[in-house]
Amino acid sequence: MLFQDNERYQAMKRERMVKEQLQPKGIRHQATVESMLTVPRHKFVSERFQDMAYQDTALPIDKEQTISQPYIVGLMTEALQPSSGDKVLEIGTGSGYAAAVLAEIVDEVYTVERHQDLAQQAEDRFELLGYENIRLRVGDGTKGWVEYAPYDGITIAAGAPVVPESLADQLVTGGRLVIPVGRKEGVQELMLLKKKADGKLARSSLGQVRFVPLVGEEGWNKGR
Ligand code: SAH
């Protein structure tokens, strides 16, 4: 297939995914919907999975990690209530897809990935696709990214045993944090935390999810 024809075909599949899978499942936040209609998810997976890029499923990427299911990316993005002018931190860059979805909406995206190889591939994709408002760092994201804190929103794309204190500390008052908390292998609860004026966190649940483990000092480490 010619390049342009293929891009048109992928765009059509993307629109069907959003309209037939994500919106019926309850994704409503307008900016999130528009962003997911725009970001070419097929460019964030290896060639052999391209045909599956617009099915609403997680897919394998390198280092035994996964690109999250589109619905979950939509749910997490919407829960952050992102708007232009915001500064957002993501832990677990993986393929870079969720960071790109955020980058379409907010001013600045900071993202941290512990695997150098994945980080490099994501960085290459950001450059290829022209995402100049994403800054990536390789390292343990459970400590956040102090240099650019505080953030309006923080999203963690890996399952944690508890909410890392360092991350909660890096939220603005009124800021939102989305994180899967629970078992290392198995099911976690996707939690939404909002920082109140008194510094305390108001918690609510967004449902059950299944993520790869958050590995690091304030995540799953040798002591756990
Ligand atoms: N947002 C990604 C999904 C990534 S899967 C996407 O859209 O493709 C979770 C990622 O978190 C994996 O790449 C894993 O390597 C990374 N990860 C796990 N623990 C981490 C930590 N402590 N710091 C940074 N990244 C971490």
Coordinates of N, CA, C and O in Angstrom, one line a residue, residues 3 17 73 75 96 99-100 102 109 113 116 125-126 143 146 148 154 157 160 181 205 209 216:
F3 N 2.2 4.9 0.9 CA 2.3 5.5 2.3 C 1.1 6.3 2.6 O 0.5 6.1 3.7
M17 N -12.0 3.2 16.2 CA -11.6 2.8 17.6 C -12.2 3.8 18.6 O -12.8 3.4 19.6
V73 N -5.7 4.3 28.5 CA -5.0 5.6 28.3 C -6.1 6.7 28.3 O -5.8 7.8 28.9
L75 N -9.0 6.7 29.8 CA -9.5 6.8 31.2 C -8.6 7.6 32.1 O -9.0 8.5 32.8
G96 N 5.8 5.5 24.6 CA 5.7 6.9 24.4 C 4.3 7.4 24.0 O 4.0 8.6 23.9
A99 N 2.3 9.5 26.6 CA 2.9 10.9 26.6 C 2.5 11.7 25.5 O 2.2 12.9 25.6
A100 N 2.4 11.1 24.3 CA 2.0 11.9 23.1 C 0.6 12.3 23.2 O 0.2 13.4 22.8
L102 N -1.0 13.1 25.9 CA -1.0 14.2 26.8 C -0.4 15.5 26.1 O -0.9 16.6 26.3
V109 N 5.0 18.2 28.9 CA 5.0 16.8 29.4 C 6.4 16.4 29.8 O 7.3 16.5 29.0
E113 N 11.4 6.9 32.2 CA 11.4 5.5 31.8 C 12.7 4.9 32.4 O 13.7 5.4 32.2
Q116 N 16.6 2.1 29.3 CA 17.2 3.0 28.3 C 16.8 2.7 26.9 O 16.5 3.6 26.1
R125 N 10.6 8.4 18.4 CA 9.2 8.6 17.9 C 8.8 10.1 18.1 O 8.2 10.7 17.2
F126 N 9.1 10.6 19.3 CA 8.7 12.0 19.5 C 9.3 13.0 18.5 O 8.7 13.9 18.0
K143 N 10.7 8.4 42.2 CA 11.1 9.6 42.9 C 10.6 10.9 42.2 O 11.0 12.0 42.6
V146 N 12.0 16.1 40.3 CA 12.0 17.3 41.2 C 12.3 18.6 40.5 O 11.6 19.6 40.7
Y148 N 11.5 19.9 37.7 CA 10.4 20.6 37.1 C 9.1 20.7 37.9 O 8.1 21.2 37.4
I154 N -0.1 14.1 37.5 CA 0.9 13.1 37.5 C 0.2 11.7 37.2 O -0.8 11.4 37.8
A157 N 2.1 4.8 34.9 CA 1.6 3.8 34.0 C 2.2 2.4 34.4 O 2.3 1.5 33.5
A160 N 1.8 0.0 41.4 CA 2.6 0.3 42.6 C 2.0 -0.4 43.8 O 0.8 -0.7 43.9
V181 N -2.8 0.8 42.0 CA -2.2 0.4 43.3 C -2.7 -1.0 43.6 O -4.0 -1.2 43.5
S205 N -11.8 5.7 43.3 CA -11.4 4.6 42.5 C -12.0 4.7 41.1 O -13.1 5.1 40.9
V209 N -7.6 -2.7 37.1 CA -6.7 -2.7 36.0 C -5.6 -3.7 36.2 O -5.5 -4.3 37.3
G216 N 11.2 0.2 41.5 CA 12.0 1.3 42.0 C 12.0 1.5 43.5 O 11.3 0.7 44.2

